XYZ file of C-alpha atoms in Angstrom:
103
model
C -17.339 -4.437 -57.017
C -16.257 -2.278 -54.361
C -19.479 -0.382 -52.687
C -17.010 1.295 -49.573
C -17.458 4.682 -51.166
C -20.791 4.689 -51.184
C -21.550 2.652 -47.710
C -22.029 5.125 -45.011
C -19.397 4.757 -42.173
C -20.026 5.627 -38.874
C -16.748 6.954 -37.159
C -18.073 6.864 -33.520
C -20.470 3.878 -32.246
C -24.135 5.022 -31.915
C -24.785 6.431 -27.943
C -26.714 3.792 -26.795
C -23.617 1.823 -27.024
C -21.659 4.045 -24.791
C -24.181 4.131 -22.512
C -24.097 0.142 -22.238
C -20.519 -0.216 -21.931
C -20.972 2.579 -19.346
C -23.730 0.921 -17.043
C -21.521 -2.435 -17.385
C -18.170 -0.483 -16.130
C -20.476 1.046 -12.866
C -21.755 -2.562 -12.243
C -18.129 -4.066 -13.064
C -16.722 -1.404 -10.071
C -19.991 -2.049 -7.808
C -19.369 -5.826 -7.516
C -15.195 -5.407 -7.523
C -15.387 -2.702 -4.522
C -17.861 -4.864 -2.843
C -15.573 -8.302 -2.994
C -12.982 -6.199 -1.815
C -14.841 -4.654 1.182
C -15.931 -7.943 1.828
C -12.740 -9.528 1.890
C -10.864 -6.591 4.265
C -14.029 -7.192 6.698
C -13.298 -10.874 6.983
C -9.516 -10.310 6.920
C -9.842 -7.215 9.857
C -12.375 -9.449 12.054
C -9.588 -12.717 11.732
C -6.930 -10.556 13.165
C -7.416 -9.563 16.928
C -7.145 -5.380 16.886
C -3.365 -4.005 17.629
C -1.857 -7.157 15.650
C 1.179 -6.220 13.505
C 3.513 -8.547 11.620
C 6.392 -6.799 13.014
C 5.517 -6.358 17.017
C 7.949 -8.861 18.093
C 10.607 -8.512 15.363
C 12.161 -4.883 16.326
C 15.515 -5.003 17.012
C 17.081 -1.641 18.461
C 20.394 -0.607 19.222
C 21.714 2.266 19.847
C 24.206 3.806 16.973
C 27.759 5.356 17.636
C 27.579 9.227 17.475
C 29.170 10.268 14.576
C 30.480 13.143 12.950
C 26.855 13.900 10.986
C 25.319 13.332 14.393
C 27.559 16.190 16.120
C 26.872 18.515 13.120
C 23.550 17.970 13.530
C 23.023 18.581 17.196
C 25.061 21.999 16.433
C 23.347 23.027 13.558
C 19.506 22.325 14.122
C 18.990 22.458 18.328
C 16.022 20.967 19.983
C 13.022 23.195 20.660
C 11.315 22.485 24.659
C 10.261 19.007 25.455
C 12.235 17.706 22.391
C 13.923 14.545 22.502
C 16.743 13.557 19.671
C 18.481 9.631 19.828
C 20.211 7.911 17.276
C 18.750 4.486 18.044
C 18.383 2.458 15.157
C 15.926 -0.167 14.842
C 15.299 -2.548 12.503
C 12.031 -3.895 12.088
C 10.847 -7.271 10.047
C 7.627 -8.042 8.601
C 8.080 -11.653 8.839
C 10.312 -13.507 11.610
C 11.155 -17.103 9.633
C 14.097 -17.684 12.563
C 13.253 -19.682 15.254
C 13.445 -18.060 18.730
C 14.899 -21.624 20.760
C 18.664 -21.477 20.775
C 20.393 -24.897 19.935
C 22.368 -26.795 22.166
């Protein structure tokens, strides 16, 4: 026999479901957001203050003016105390080459 017709069915879960998933998502984000802050404390108090990845890894030169360089000098000039260069630098996160030269 098939009783589904006559079985009630519920098409949402009863509130005090919701409500249980919803205190477990606030303590699920409490204890995620504290591992986190814990782990950028200890991570920020390893690292002396100022200390970048790429401090000793930029490389600038300066670049040839160009035709878009001239156009732009004409076409947008410096206000006071403005200074425009065409340096280029290149800048790397991580420096894998060694810094002795070979002999």
């Amino acid at each position: 026999m098939d009783y589904t017709a006559e079985m009630p069915q519920s098409a949402a879960l009863p509130s005090r479901y919701f409500w249980r998933r919803f205190a477990a998502l606030v303590v699920d984000i409490v204890i995620f957001q504290a591992a986190i802050l814990i782990a950028v404390h200890y991570i920020s108090t390893t690292f002396p203050e100022g200390f970048s990845f790429a401090d000793d890894a930029m490389e600038c030169r300066e670049g040839v003016p160009d035709q878009l360089a001239k156009r732009i000098d004409a076409n947008w000039p410096l206000k006071a105390n403005e200074v425009r260069t065409n340096d280029i630098c290149e800048a790397r996160q991580l420096v894998w080459e060694s810094r002795d030269t070979c002999r």
